[in-house]
Amino acid sequence: MPRTIAVDCPGCPPIRAITFDELGLIKVIESRSNTASSSTPKIVDKWGEPDATRCILSASINDRKSHPLLALARKNGHIELINPLNGEIRASTIVEDCLEDPIIGLHLFRKEQEELSSMSCRLLTCTTKGKAALRTVEVSNRPTDSVWDDSPRTWNVCASGDILCSSVDGSENYALFGGKGVELNLWDLEKCTKTWTAKSPPKNNLGIFTPSWFTAATFLSKDDHHKIAAGTNNHQVRLYDISAQRRPVISFDFRESAIKAVSADLDGHTIYVGTGSGDLASVDIRTGKLLGCFLGKCSGSIRSIVRHPELPVIISCGLDRYLRFWNVETRQLLSAVFLKQHLTKVVIDSNFSIEETDRAAVDPPSDDTRVNQNEVEEDDASPPVKRKKSSKEGQQHKKLKFKKKNKKTVEEDDSS
Amino acid sequence: MGGKRKNREEEENNEIVEEEREVSANKKREILPSLIKNKQKRSAVHAKLKHEKKKEKKKKSKAREAAERRALELGEEPPPKPVPRTIENTREADETVCRPDDEELFAGNDADEFSSILKREATPKILITTCRFNSSRGPAFIKELLSVIPNAHYYKRGTYDLKKIVEYASKKEFTSLIVVHTNRREPDSLLIVGLPNGPTAHFKLSKLVLRKDIKNHGNPTTHMPELVLTNFTTRLGHRIGRMIQALFPQDPNFRGRRVVTFHNQRDFIFFRHHRYIFESKESKKEAKGKNTNDGEGETILKGNVTARLQECGPRFTLKLISVQHGTFDTKGGEYEWVHKSEMDTSRRRFFL
């Protein structure tokens, strides 16, 4: 018998991830499993037509329980707000001179503002040339009805150089920008003022000065905007502490190729680092010690790493066209999905729970999609009760009944 | 021996059990030749074993042949030919293998860097250069590459940075850049850069045989060559195939009867350059033998055309090391695919 080594992937806990690629396609990957056992994730949905000019550059999700929204910026200047449950476009706009100056950073604010109504949301966009803008949108049911404010608050983040990375902290009061020839700088979003700039490290012992070139940056913890982890093009990972000094507190080298993605863990001291040649590792940033690498035949540049807010899982994607699920603790590859295109970004829909998969098991699959649509349509009109955790049994029963009713109505519709 | 005695005792009780036991006893007694320490005895046992194996094999093949002949005589269908198990056909299952009904693949193809050349909207224009120190077999190889690839131009490397050369070439509207690296006066790697923003592929080059070292080689004409790309199956292989395809003009001149082949086998890409001809020599003899009416002879002559190949141009083997996103940039470049040692855990896993 030929010896074939089966790649043992233990499978994932229930998870829902949305990926974006260079052809402008949005793919929804779900791992549906019952209770504790895990399963292999699959592509459940694909939205959009393949078109290279609609390449998605950046995306951000607001995964609140009711009316979740997903914002994405395309290469041709479109900024779209879509519903991450069914992919329908809720609002869209076009930004001018997008070809020379594409949008590189996008953040959809999670915090709801008192003065604004519940159906409006705020967006922070940043282009490569440093034009940052805060936009507000009144989202309505149809994309044509949504209103974008005419004069977004804009300011210039940098005078020269290219912005390559941006990040917004957990309290959403501060934003971080950095790039090629641009030192890391921190902006107060309320007043639109620069509060802090990093200082480039001194010349090395040979007297050689390396110009700053940040390729990835993130805030270290959710409730603290003082600590920033950043990766540079000459494979350095740095920790900045705003309250301490302008130069990096810790700086160390990681492998040989540029750092392309940095993502913080929930515990506030572990970060995940992805490089341009497909190395993924977790590092304790307090000491700069490498905790371990994620091994699993990852052969292409890593573009995006996301940590799941509850489960010990990170998801990485990149130019090798694979979406990979990793266990954080064992650093084991849980599963890999081949998605055919160069992936640019991945986000996690954290409210996804088994409840939905249960429904899938109850209903025949053909009905399922219809029920889904129906439900969503109803939801748009009715007060937002949508996806709740399956923690309480009573609720689940109610939900199931509700769904059965739904199903019946659908069938009636069909028969009539 | 004790076992045998026991067997004898049990003989009366049950014959079948006895036989089975004897077989097992034989097996136990059988000693592997590698366990024998005396060399003479070991080699004797080994030779004996080998001889037995050979005999068995011959017996098997004879039986197979006989069965086939019998089937032929009886007019039945011959027994199906067993397919040998090779590394290729026991290849590890790969989900990235392209399927012809994949719409996303075609959409991706339309959007990639080579589509304008492959749709004949642009003509390929190739710049060939070398590493800084270049002598002996390097220039000879480049001379032959120039004769293989139409519309290729050789530029001396000088002391320019590769990034500067990439800039220059994209300004002069070259579509691809080929860099031949030599080590110890022997070409050992090939860099193909798609311009202006195409991917960069880095190949290891080995087994280079130049034209003059090939026996009975032909000399290529200046006709546009036909291109044969085989076995580029996975998504990565597909991309590499398209990259190679974009080096050649897409309008082959079939009168030239010139073929350039890139054959992928177990991740090695074999390059060959041939001239072919359709001949009808053998059938001519038949026609002469018949002699009775020339008309019939001529028809046979047309029917029995054989193709002959004559190799010309260099012969070499490529192995992919990395594919980089964007043009040449070793420091900050993003790789689409890099070969890593941790991927080599199976002989039956291929990436192209």
PDB file of N, CA and C in Angstrom, chain B residues 229-282:
ATOM      1  N   LEU B 229       2.461  22.904 -22.741  1.00  0.00           N
ATOM      2  CA  LEU B 229       2.578  22.927 -21.276  1.00  0.00           C
ATOM      3  C   LEU B 229       1.786  21.734 -20.758  1.00  0.00           C
ATOM      4  N   THR B 230       2.448  20.853 -20.064  1.00  0.00           N
ATOM      5  CA  THR B 230       1.713  19.691 -19.575  1.00  0.00           C
ATOM      6  C   THR B 230       1.796  19.582 -18.063  1.00  0.00           C
ATOM      7  N   ASN B 231       0.721  19.071 -17.515  1.00  0.00           N
ATOM      8  CA  ASN B 231       0.672  18.690 -16.101  1.00  0.00           C
ATOM      9  C   ASN B 231       0.730  19.837 -15.110  1.00  0.00           C
ATOM     10  N   PHE B 232       0.370  21.018 -15.531  1.00  0.00           N
ATOM     11  CA  PHE B 232       0.290  22.094 -14.540  1.00  0.00           C
ATOM     12  C   PHE B 232      -1.129  22.070 -14.003  1.00  0.00           C
ATOM     13  N   THR B 233      -1.336  21.359 -12.918  1.00  0.00           N
ATOM     14  CA  THR B 233      -2.705  21.051 -12.518  1.00  0.00           C
ATOM     15  C   THR B 233      -3.253  21.916 -11.388  1.00  0.00           C
ATOM     16  N   THR B 234      -2.441  22.179 -10.390  1.00  0.00           N
ATOM     17  CA  THR B 234      -3.008  22.896  -9.238  1.00  0.00           C
ATOM     18  C   THR B 234      -3.136  24.384  -9.546  1.00  0.00           C
ATOM     19  N   ARG B 235      -3.701  25.096  -8.595  1.00  0.00           N
ATOM     20  CA  ARG B 235      -3.879  26.537  -8.768  1.00  0.00           C
ATOM     21  C   ARG B 235      -2.516  27.211  -8.935  1.00  0.00           C
ATOM     22  N   LEU B 236      -1.562  26.773  -8.156  1.00  0.00           N
ATOM     23  CA  LEU B 236      -0.215  27.345  -8.265  1.00  0.00           C
ATOM     24  C   LEU B 236       0.413  26.958  -9.601  1.00  0.00           C
ATOM     25  N   GLY B 237       0.260  25.693  -9.967  1.00  0.00           N
ATOM     26  CA  GLY B 237       0.800  25.236 -11.227  1.00  0.00           C
ATOM     27  C   GLY B 237       0.199  25.984 -12.394  1.00  0.00           C
ATOM     28  N   HIS B 238      -1.089  26.232 -12.275  1.00  0.00           N
ATOM     29  CA  HIS B 238      -1.799  26.967 -13.301  1.00  0.00           C
ATOM     30  C   HIS B 238      -1.195  28.359 -13.476  1.00  0.00           C
ATOM     31  N   ARG B 239      -0.919  28.983 -12.357  1.00  0.00           N
ATOM     32  CA  ARG B 239      -0.356  30.333 -12.392  1.00  0.00           C
ATOM     33  C   ARG B 239       1.039  30.316 -13.015  1.00  0.00           C
ATOM     34  N   ILE B 240       1.840  29.335 -12.629  1.00  0.00           N
ATOM     35  CA  ILE B 240       3.184  29.224 -13.192  1.00  0.00           C
ATOM     36  C   ILE B 240       3.091  28.957 -14.689  1.00  0.00           C
ATOM     37  N   GLY B 241       2.150  28.088 -15.058  1.00  0.00           N
ATOM     38  CA  GLY B 241       1.963  27.780 -16.473  1.00  0.00           C
ATOM     39  C   GLY B 241       1.613  29.016 -17.265  1.00  0.00           C
ATOM     40  N   ARG B 242       0.722  29.824 -16.714  1.00  0.00           N
ATOM     41  CA  ARG B 242       0.331  31.053 -17.414  1.00  0.00           C
ATOM     42  C   ARG B 242       1.495  32.012 -17.508  1.00  0.00           C
ATOM     43  N   MET B 243       2.320  32.009 -16.471  1.00  0.00           N
ATOM     44  CA  MET B 243       3.477  32.897 -16.470  1.00  0.00           C
ATOM     45  C   MET B 243       4.450  32.494 -17.585  1.00  0.00           C
ATOM     46  N   ILE B 244       4.662  31.193 -17.723  1.00  0.00           N
ATOM     47  CA  ILE B 244       5.553  30.712 -18.776  1.00  0.00           C
ATOM     48  C   ILE B 244       4.938  30.975 -20.139  1.00  0.00           C
ATOM     49  N   GLN B 245       3.625  30.784 -20.198  1.00  0.00           N
ATOM     50  CA  GLN B 245       2.930  30.996 -21.465  1.00  0.00           C
ATOM     51  C   GLN B 245       3.071  32.440 -21.929  1.00  0.00           C
ATOM     52  N   ALA B 246       3.088  33.350 -20.967  1.00  0.00           N
ATOM     53  CA  ALA B 246       3.157  34.764 -21.314  1.00  0.00           C
ATOM     54  C   ALA B 246       4.536  35.175 -21.813  1.00  0.00           C
ATOM     55  N   LEU B 247       5.507  34.263 -21.777  1.00  0.00           N
ATOM     56  CA  LEU B 247       6.820  34.591 -22.323  1.00  0.00           C
ATOM     57  C   LEU B 247       6.826  34.468 -23.849  1.00  0.00           C
ATOM     58  N   PHE B 248       5.886  33.674 -24.374  1.00  0.00           N
ATOM     59  CA  PHE B 248       5.910  33.370 -25.807  1.00  0.00           C
ATOM     60  C   PHE B 248       4.747  34.053 -26.503  1.00  0.00           C
ATOM     61  N   PRO B 249       4.935  34.412 -27.762  1.00  0.00           N
ATOM     62  CA  PRO B 249       3.823  34.981 -28.519  1.00  0.00           C
ATOM     63  C   PRO B 249       2.724  33.939 -28.698  1.00  0.00           C
ATOM     64  N   GLN B 250       1.494  34.427 -28.727  1.00  0.00           N
ATOM     65  CA  GLN B 250       0.371  33.505 -28.749  1.00  0.00           C
ATOM     66  C   GLN B 250      -0.067  33.111 -30.164  1.00  0.00           C
ATOM     67  N   ASP B 251       0.733  33.470 -31.175  1.00  0.00           N
ATOM     68  CA  ASP B 251       0.359  33.079 -32.540  1.00  0.00           C
ATOM     69  C   ASP B 251       1.452  32.199 -33.147  1.00  0.00           C
ATOM     70  N   PRO B 252       1.430  30.910 -32.844  1.00  0.00           N
ATOM     71  CA  PRO B 252       2.474  30.035 -33.373  1.00  0.00           C
ATOM     72  C   PRO B 252       2.399  29.926 -34.888  1.00  0.00           C
ATOM     73  N   ASN B 253       3.574  29.831 -35.500  1.00  0.00           N
ATOM     74  CA  ASN B 253       3.661  29.677 -36.944  1.00  0.00           C
ATOM     75  C   ASN B 253       3.821  28.185 -37.213  1.00  0.00           C
ATOM     76  N   PHE B 254       2.735  27.533 -37.611  1.00  0.00           N
ATOM     77  CA  PHE B 254       2.773  26.076 -37.705  1.00  0.00           C
ATOM     78  C   PHE B 254       3.656  25.581 -38.847  1.00  0.00           C
ATOM     79  N   ARG B 255       3.982  26.466 -39.788  1.00  0.00           N
ATOM     80  CA  ARG B 255       4.881  26.052 -40.865  1.00  0.00           C
ATOM     81  C   ARG B 255       6.290  25.810 -40.343  1.00  0.00           C
ATOM     82  N   GLY B 256       6.596  26.491 -39.255  1.00  0.00           N
ATOM     83  CA  GLY B 256       7.946  26.356 -38.701  1.00  0.00           C
ATOM     84  C   GLY B 256       8.184  24.999 -38.053  1.00  0.00           C
ATOM     85  N   ARG B 257       7.116  24.316 -37.672  1.00  0.00           N
ATOM     86  CA  ARG B 257       7.184  22.990 -37.047  1.00  0.00           C
ATOM     87  C   ARG B 257       8.183  22.991 -35.889  1.00  0.00           C
ATOM     88  N   ARG B 258       7.988  23.943 -35.031  1.00  0.00           N
ATOM     89  CA  ARG B 258       8.918  24.132 -33.932  1.00  0.00           C
ATOM     90  C   ARG B 258       8.125  24.077 -32.632  1.00  0.00           C
ATOM     91  N   VAL B 259       8.536  23.259 -31.717  1.00  0.00           N
ATOM     92  CA  VAL B 259       7.786  23.104 -30.460  1.00  0.00           C
ATOM     93  C   VAL B 259       8.686  23.372 -29.267  1.00  0.00           C
ATOM     94  N   VAL B 260       8.162  24.149 -28.350  1.00  0.00           N
ATOM     95  CA  VAL B 260       8.833  24.330 -27.067  1.00  0.00           C
ATOM     96  C   VAL B 260       7.960  23.659 -26.013  1.00  0.00           C
ATOM     97  N   THR B 261       8.564  22.788 -25.241  1.00  0.00           N
ATOM     98  CA  THR B 261       7.784  22.015 -24.276  1.00  0.00           C
ATOM     99  C   THR B 261       8.212  22.341 -22.858  1.00  0.00           C
ATOM    100  N   PHE B 262       7.230  22.584 -22.020  1.00  0.00           N
ATOM    101  CA  PHE B 262       7.468  22.636 -20.577  1.00  0.00           C
ATOM    102  C   PHE B 262       6.639  21.512 -19.980  1.00  0.00           C
ATOM    103  N   HIS B 263       7.314  20.485 -19.527  1.00  0.00           N
ATOM    104  CA  HIS B 263       6.604  19.322 -19.015  1.00  0.00           C
ATOM    105  C   HIS B 263       6.828  19.215 -17.525  1.00  0.00           C
ATOM    106  N   ASN B 264       5.740  19.223 -16.792  1.00  0.00           N
ATOM    107  CA  ASN B 264       5.858  19.152 -15.336  1.00  0.00           C
ATOM    108  C   ASN B 264       5.650  17.718 -14.885  1.00  0.00           C
ATOM    109  N   GLN B 265       6.594  17.229 -14.127  1.00  0.00           N
ATOM    110  CA  GLN B 265       6.466  15.895 -13.577  1.00  0.00           C
ATOM    111  C   GLN B 265       7.053  15.907 -12.180  1.00  0.00           C
ATOM    112  N   ARG B 266       6.247  15.589 -11.226  1.00  0.00           N
ATOM    113  CA  ARG B 266       6.669  15.588  -9.821  1.00  0.00           C
ATOM    114  C   ARG B 266       7.332  16.899  -9.429  1.00  0.00           C
ATOM    115  N   ASP B 267       6.730  17.980  -9.831  1.00  0.00           N
ATOM    116  CA  ASP B 267       7.191  19.333  -9.493  1.00  0.00           C
ATOM    117  C   ASP B 267       8.468  19.774 -10.201  1.00  0.00           C
ATOM    118  N   PHE B 268       9.014  18.922 -11.046  1.00  0.00           N
ATOM    119  CA  PHE B 268      10.139  19.358 -11.867  1.00  0.00           C
ATOM    120  C   PHE B 268       9.605  19.718 -13.240  1.00  0.00           C
ATOM    121  N   ILE B 269      10.030  20.856 -13.737  1.00  0.00           N
ATOM    122  CA  ILE B 269       9.574  21.289 -15.045  1.00  0.00           C
ATOM    123  C   ILE B 269      10.692  21.035 -16.042  1.00  0.00           C
ATOM    124  N   PHE B 270      10.419  20.171 -17.000  1.00  0.00           N
ATOM    125  CA  PHE B 270      11.430  19.817 -17.991  1.00  0.00           C
ATOM    126  C   PHE B 270      11.219  20.672 -19.223  1.00  0.00           C
ATOM    127  N   PHE B 271      12.299  21.284 -19.653  1.00  0.00           N
ATOM    128  CA  PHE B 271      12.224  22.119 -20.838  1.00  0.00           C
ATOM    129  C   PHE B 271      12.857  21.374 -22.004  1.00  0.00           C
ATOM    130  N   ARG B 272      12.163  21.301 -23.117  1.00  0.00           N
ATOM    131  CA  ARG B 272      12.719  20.718 -24.326  1.00  0.00           C
ATOM    132  C   ARG B 272      12.317  21.579 -25.510  1.00  0.00           C
ATOM    133  N   HIS B 273      13.147  21.544 -26.527  1.00  0.00           N
ATOM    134  CA  HIS B 273      12.903  22.346 -27.717  1.00  0.00           C
ATOM    135  C   HIS B 273      13.112  21.447 -28.930  1.00  0.00           C
ATOM    136  N   HIS B 274      12.073  21.270 -29.717  1.00  0.00           N
ATOM    137  CA  HIS B 274      12.138  20.291 -30.806  1.00  0.00           C
ATOM    138  C   HIS B 274      11.718  20.906 -32.135  1.00  0.00           C
ATOM    139  N   ARG B 275      12.180  20.221 -33.173  1.00  0.00           N
ATOM    140  CA  ARG B 275      11.574  20.401 -34.495  1.00  0.00           C
ATOM    141  C   ARG B 275      10.916  19.083 -34.830  1.00  0.00           C
ATOM    142  N   TYR B 276       9.759  19.149 -35.411  1.00  0.00           N
ATOM    143  CA  TYR B 276       9.120  17.883 -35.751  1.00  0.00           C
ATOM    144  C   TYR B 276       8.868  17.839 -37.245  1.00  0.00           C
ATOM    145  N   ILE B 277       8.684  16.642 -37.733  1.00  0.00           N
ATOM    146  CA  ILE B 277       8.372  16.493 -39.163  1.00  0.00           C
ATOM    147  C   ILE B 277       7.465  15.296 -39.319  1.00  0.00           C
ATOM    148  N   PHE B 278       6.535  15.382 -40.244  1.00  0.00           N
ATOM    149  CA  PHE B 278       5.671  14.240 -40.538  1.00  0.00           C
ATOM    150  C   PHE B 278       6.246  13.527 -41.749  1.00  0.00           C
ATOM    151  N   GLU B 279       6.687  12.299 -41.532  1.00  0.00           N
ATOM    152  CA  GLU B 279       7.302  11.555 -42.636  1.00  0.00           C
ATOM    153  C   GLU B 279       6.490  10.326 -42.968  1.00  0.00           C
ATOM    154  N   SER B 280       6.750   9.806 -44.153  1.00  0.00           N
ATOM    155  CA  SER B 280       5.994   8.617 -44.564  1.00  0.00           C
ATOM    156  C   SER B 280       6.939   7.618 -45.204  1.00  0.00           C
ATOM    157  N   LYS B 281       8.078   7.403 -44.586  1.00  0.00           N
ATOM    158  CA  LYS B 281       9.129   6.581 -45.168  1.00  0.00           C
ATOM    159  C   LYS B 281       8.710   5.124 -45.297  1.00  0.00           C
ATOM    160  N   GLU B 282       8.227   4.573 -44.172  1.00  0.00           N
ATOM    161  CA  GLU B 282       7.961   3.134 -44.151  1.00  0.00           C
ATOM    162  C   GLU B 282       6.869   2.765 -45.125  1.00  0.00           C
TER     163      GLU B 282
END
